[in-house]
PDB file of C-alpha atoms in Angstrom:
ATOM      1  CA  MET A   1      -0.242   0.137  -0.287  1.00  0.00           C
ATOM      2  CA  SER A   2       1.806   3.453  -0.720  1.00  0.00           C
ATOM      3  CA  LEU A   3       1.607   6.481   1.401  1.00  0.00           C
ATOM      4  CA  SER A   4      -1.090   8.272   0.063  1.00  0.00           C
ATOM      5  CA  GLU A   5      -3.358   5.301   0.149  1.00  0.00           C
ATOM      6  CA  ALA A   6      -2.328   4.556   4.227  1.00  0.00           C
ATOM      7  CA  LYS A   7      -3.226   8.321   4.255  1.00  0.00           C
ATOM      8  CA  LYS A   8      -6.923   8.093   2.703  1.00  0.00           C
ATOM      9  CA  LYS A   9      -7.735   5.093   4.884  1.00  0.00           C
ATOM     10  CA  PHE A  10      -6.270   6.581   8.027  1.00  0.00           C
ATOM     11  CA  LYS A  11      -9.363   7.970  10.117  1.00  0.00           C
ATOM     12  CA  LYS A  12      -9.598  10.334  13.387  1.00  0.00           C
ATOM     13  CA  VAL A  13     -12.220   8.677  15.532  1.00  0.00           C
ATOM     14  CA  LEU A  14     -13.347  10.326  18.877  1.00  0.00           C
ATOM     15  CA  PHE A  15     -15.653   8.274  21.213  1.00  0.00           C
ATOM     16  CA  ILE A  16     -17.968   9.745  23.680  1.00  0.00           C
ATOM     17  CA  SER A  17     -19.137   7.789  26.897  1.00  0.00           C
ATOM     18  CA  PRO A  18     -23.078   8.503  28.174  1.00  0.00           C
ATOM     19  CA  ASP A  19     -23.047  11.444  29.710  1.00  0.00           C
ATOM     20  CA  MET A  20     -24.096  11.993  33.337  1.00  0.00           C
ATOM     21  CA  SER A  21     -24.089  15.440  33.583  1.00  0.00           C
ATOM     22  CA  GLY A  22     -23.109  16.897  36.895  1.00  0.00           C
ATOM     23  CA  VAL A  23     -24.866  14.149  38.749  1.00  0.00           C
ATOM     24  CA  SER A  24     -22.263  11.747  37.981  1.00  0.00           C
ATOM     25  CA  ALA A  25     -20.007  12.837  40.924  1.00  0.00           C
ATOM     26  CA  TYR A  26     -23.187  11.497  43.471  1.00  0.00           C
ATOM     27  CA  ARG A  27     -24.243   8.567  41.778  1.00  0.00           C
ATOM     28  CA  GLN A  28     -21.175   6.343  40.371  1.00  0.00           C
ATOM     29  CA  TYR A  29     -17.623   5.175  41.206  1.00  0.00           C
ATOM     30  CA  GLN A  30     -15.460   7.081  38.475  1.00  0.00           C
ATOM     31  CA  ALA A  31     -14.685   4.322  36.806  1.00  0.00           C
ATOM     32  CA  PRO A  32     -13.549   4.608  33.293  1.00  0.00           C
ATOM     33  CA  PRO A  33     -15.866   4.472  30.555  1.00  0.00           C
ATOM     34  CA  LEU A  34     -14.852   0.689  29.219  1.00  0.00           C
ATOM     35  CA  GLY A  35     -16.864   0.153  26.446  1.00  0.00           C
ATOM     36  CA  VAL A  36     -15.782   3.548  24.399  1.00  0.00           C
ATOM     37  CA  VAL A  37     -12.027   2.786  26.423  1.00  0.00           C
ATOM     38  CA  ARG A  38     -12.019  -0.636  24.074  1.00  0.00           C
ATOM     39  CA  LEU A  39     -13.569   0.728  21.222  1.00  0.00           C
ATOM     40  CA  ALA A  40     -10.754   3.115  21.520  1.00  0.00           C
ATOM     41  CA  GLY A  41      -8.299   0.941  22.036  1.00  0.00           C
ATOM     42  CA  TYR A  42      -9.278  -1.808  19.148  1.00  0.00           C
ATOM     43  CA  LEU A  43      -9.367   0.787  16.191  1.00  0.00           C
ATOM     44  CA  ASN A  44      -6.122   2.030  17.150  1.00  0.00           C
ATOM     45  CA  SER A  45      -4.757  -1.616  16.724  1.00  0.00           C
ATOM     46  CA  LYS A  46      -6.078  -1.225  13.455  1.00  0.00           C
ATOM     47  CA  GLY A  47      -4.407   1.538  11.972  1.00  0.00           C
ATOM     48  CA  HIS A  48      -6.770   4.376  12.488  1.00  0.00           C
ATOM     49  CA  TYR A  49      -6.520   7.365  15.616  1.00  0.00           C
ATOM     50  CA  ALA A  50      -8.884   6.891  18.058  1.00  0.00           C
ATOM     51  CA  GLU A  51      -9.588   8.902  21.457  1.00  0.00           C
ATOM     52  CA  TYR A  52     -12.078   8.749  24.404  1.00  0.00           C
ATOM     53  CA  PHE A  53     -13.864  11.553  25.996  1.00  0.00           C
ATOM     54  CA  ASP A  54     -15.381  11.116  29.546  1.00  0.00           C
ATOM     55  CA  PRO A  55     -18.046  13.873  30.020  1.00  0.00           C
ATOM     56  CA  ASN A  56     -18.320  12.050  33.850  1.00  0.00           C
ATOM     57  CA  LEU A  57     -14.729  13.039  35.019  1.00  0.00           C
ATOM     58  CA  TYR A  58     -14.814  16.455  33.145  1.00  0.00           C
ATOM     59  CA  ALA A  59     -18.198  17.456  35.077  1.00  0.00           C
ATOM     60  CA  CYS A  60     -16.412  16.157  38.405  1.00  0.00           C
ATOM     61  CA  SER A  61     -12.944  17.809  38.096  1.00  0.00           C
ATOM     62  CA  LYS A  62     -13.401  20.573  35.373  1.00  0.00           C
ATOM     63  CA  LYS A  63      -9.610  19.137  34.560  1.00  0.00           C
ATOM     64  CA  GLY A  64      -8.753  19.423  31.101  1.00  0.00           C
ATOM     65  CA  PHE A  65     -10.372  19.633  28.164  1.00  0.00           C
ATOM     66  CA  SER A  66     -14.162  20.173  27.793  1.00  0.00           C
ATOM     67  CA  LEU A  67     -16.444  18.388  25.126  1.00  0.00           C
ATOM     68  CA  GLU A  68     -16.561  21.107  23.226  1.00  0.00           C
ATOM     69  CA  GLU A  69     -13.020  21.700  23.028  1.00  0.00           C
ATOM     70  CA  THR A  70     -12.270  18.255  22.629  1.00  0.00           C
ATOM     71  CA  LEU A  71     -14.393  18.203  19.411  1.00  0.00           C
ATOM     72  CA  LYS A  72     -12.338  21.362  17.862  1.00  0.00           C
ATOM     73  CA  LYS A  73      -9.321  19.884  18.495  1.00  0.00           C
ATOM     74  CA  GLU A  74      -9.169  17.545  15.891  1.00  0.00           C
ATOM     75  CA  ASP A  75     -10.501  17.264  12.862  1.00  0.00           C
ATOM     76  CA  TRP A  76     -12.445  14.449  13.442  1.00  0.00           C
ATOM     77  CA  ASP A  77     -13.882  11.867  10.847  1.00  0.00           C
ATOM     78  CA  MET A  78     -15.920  10.097  13.231  1.00  0.00           C
ATOM     79  CA  VAL A  79     -17.494  11.204  16.458  1.00  0.00           C
ATOM     80  CA  GLY A  80     -19.499   7.907  18.145  1.00  0.00           C
ATOM     81  CA  PHE A  81     -21.662   8.010  21.002  1.00  0.00           C
ATOM     82  CA  SER A  82     -22.326   5.439  23.531  1.00  0.00           C
ATOM     83  CA  ILE A  83     -26.265   6.303  24.973  1.00  0.00           C
ATOM     84  CA  LEU A  84     -27.944   4.793  27.995  1.00  0.00           C
ATOM     85  CA  ASP A  85     -31.898   5.105  28.895  1.00  0.00           C
ATOM     86  CA  GLU A  86     -30.441   7.374  32.013  1.00  0.00           C
ATOM     87  CA  THR A  87     -28.205   9.632  29.976  1.00  0.00           C
ATOM     88  CA  LEU A  88     -30.376   9.879  27.229  1.00  0.00           C
ATOM     89  CA  LEU A  89     -31.283  13.709  27.026  1.00  0.00           C
ATOM     90  CA  GLN A  90     -27.512  14.786  27.691  1.00  0.00           C
ATOM     91  CA  ASP A  91     -26.376  12.630  25.267  1.00  0.00           C
ATOM     92  CA  ILE A  92     -28.625  13.503  22.594  1.00  0.00           C
ATOM     93  CA  GLN A  93     -27.436  17.451  23.602  1.00  0.00           C
ATOM     94  CA  ASN A  94     -23.572  16.271  22.704  1.00  0.00           C
ATOM     95  CA  ILE A  95     -24.551  14.762  19.431  1.00  0.00           C
ATOM     96  CA  TYR A  96     -26.056  18.523  18.159  1.00  0.00           C
ATOM     97  CA  LEU A  97     -22.963  19.725  19.760  1.00  0.00           C
ATOM     98  CA  ALA A  98     -20.976  17.148  17.767  1.00  0.00           C
ATOM     99  CA  GLN A  99     -22.769  18.648  14.941  1.00  0.00           C
ATOM    100  CA  LYS A 100     -21.857  22.052  15.965  1.00  0.00           C
ATOM    101  CA  ASN A 101     -18.267  21.812  15.703  1.00  0.00           C
ATOM    102  CA  CYS A 102     -17.398  18.941  13.732  1.00  0.00           C
ATOM    103  CA  PRO A 103     -20.310  19.669  10.637  1.00  0.00           C
ATOM    104  CA  THR A 104     -18.169  17.203   8.396  1.00  0.00           C
ATOM    105  CA  ALA A 105     -17.854  14.348  10.494  1.00  0.00           C
ATOM    106  CA  LEU A 106     -19.795  10.981  10.513  1.00  0.00           C
ATOM    107  CA  LEU A 107     -22.117  10.863  13.571  1.00  0.00           C
ATOM    108  CA  ILE A 108     -22.644   7.387  14.962  1.00  0.00           C
ATOM    109  CA  ALA A 109     -24.160   5.960  17.645  1.00  0.00           C
ATOM    110  CA  GLY A 110     -24.083   2.590  20.166  1.00  0.00           C
ATOM    111  CA  GLY A 111     -24.935   1.562  23.461  1.00  0.00           C
ATOM    112  CA  VAL A 112     -28.189  -0.041  25.191  1.00  0.00           C
ATOM    113  CA  GLU A 113     -30.559   2.910  24.144  1.00  0.00           C
ATOM    114  CA  ALA A 114     -29.255   3.207  21.046  1.00  0.00           C
ATOM    115  CA  GLN A 115     -29.489  -0.344  19.891  1.00  0.00           C
ATOM    116  CA  PHE A 116     -33.087  -0.594  21.028  1.00  0.00           C
ATOM    117  CA  ASN A 117     -34.658   2.118  20.125  1.00  0.00           C
ATOM    118  CA  TYR A 118     -32.378   3.206  16.896  1.00  0.00           C
ATOM    119  CA  GLN A 119     -35.362   4.263  14.581  1.00  0.00           C
ATOM    120  CA  GLU A 120     -35.652   7.430  17.448  1.00  0.00           C
ATOM    121  CA  ILE A 121     -32.269   8.095  17.417  1.00  0.00           C
ATOM    122  CA  LEU A 122     -32.118   8.089  13.644  1.00  0.00           C
ATOM    123  CA  ASP A 123     -35.170  10.100  13.446  1.00  0.00           C
ATOM    124  CA  LYS A 124     -34.207  12.607  16.339  1.00  0.00           C
ATOM    125  CA  THR A 125     -30.469  13.269  15.898  1.00  0.00           C
ATOM    126  CA  PRO A 126     -27.995  13.952  13.537  1.00  0.00           C
ATOM    127  CA  CYS A 127     -26.494  10.410  13.766  1.00  0.00           C
ATOM    128  CA  LYS A 128     -26.529   8.770  10.554  1.00  0.00           C
ATOM    129  CA  ILE A 129     -25.845   5.364  12.086  1.00  0.00           C
ATOM    130  CA  VAL A 130     -26.662   3.483  14.706  1.00  0.00           C
ATOM    131  CA  VAL A 131     -24.275   0.012  15.819  1.00  0.00           C
ATOM    132  CA  LEU A 132     -26.148  -2.777  17.233  1.00  0.00           C
ATOM    133  CA  GLY A 133     -24.184  -4.887  19.977  1.00  0.00           C
ATOM    134  CA  GLU A 134     -20.603  -4.624  19.747  1.00  0.00           C
ATOM    135  CA  GLY A 135     -18.907  -2.155  18.115  1.00  0.00           C
ATOM    136  CA  GLU A 136     -15.600  -3.094  17.400  1.00  0.00           C
ATOM    137  CA  VAL A 137     -15.869  -4.761  13.920  1.00  0.00           C
ATOM    138  CA  PRO A 138     -18.387  -2.627  12.515  1.00  0.00           C
ATOM    139  CA  MET A 139     -16.920   0.599  13.702  1.00  0.00           C
ATOM    140  CA  GLN A 140     -13.265  -0.761  11.737  1.00  0.00           C
ATOM    141  CA  MET A 141     -15.298  -1.847   9.028  1.00  0.00           C
ATOM    142  CA  ILE A 142     -16.643   1.760   8.812  1.00  0.00           C
ATOM    143  CA  ALA A 143     -13.578   3.352   9.176  1.00  0.00           C
ATOM    144  CA  ASP A 144     -12.138   1.307   6.488  1.00  0.00           C
ATOM    145  CA  GLY A 145     -14.514   2.947   4.255  1.00  0.00           C
ATOM    146  CA  GLU A 146     -16.608  -0.546   3.817  1.00  0.00           C
ATOM    147  CA  PRO A 147     -20.176   0.010   2.150  1.00  0.00           C
ATOM    148  CA  TYR A 148     -22.329   0.150   4.798  1.00  0.00           C
ATOM    149  CA  ASN A 149     -24.637  -2.312   3.039  1.00  0.00           C
ATOM    150  CA  ASP A 150     -21.716  -4.865   3.384  1.00  0.00           C
ATOM    151  CA  ILE A 151     -21.605  -4.204   6.970  1.00  0.00           C
ATOM    152  CA  PRO A 152     -23.048  -6.067   9.614  1.00  0.00           C
ATOM    153  CA  GLY A 153     -24.626  -5.104  12.746  1.00  0.00           C
ATOM    154  CA  ILE A 154     -25.477  -1.296  11.755  1.00  0.00           C
ATOM    155  CA  VAL A 155     -28.518   0.566  10.907  1.00  0.00           C
TER     156      VAL A 155
END
């Protein structure tokens, strides 16, 4: 593969964990968001550049970059959101924030709420894809530029 082909396939991906807003300090341990950490690590191991952002950690500590600053710091090709029922409202607000700050990025949703209510997510957010179930292989195939009809586990 030539250098130009490698650069064409290389994608910058940001994963954002479910956002409990300011209440996370009172309702949960500040454990890492393992789902998005795992996805970022997997894509990094496959030749892409991936990071994750934990809005709950930022809400508790106010240290490091905010979500908006993180969205602006790179020209992200894809931004993925892990969505839960309890965090749905704040997650949707974050999706719209990503659309505003990363207008060319492909917005993708996953997680329990997204997979069981994918039509609502597709209808009410700017997300173009919902990943059903485990996301490593579908996210890699999307990042690799596979045709969407050939990718199992997405809507």
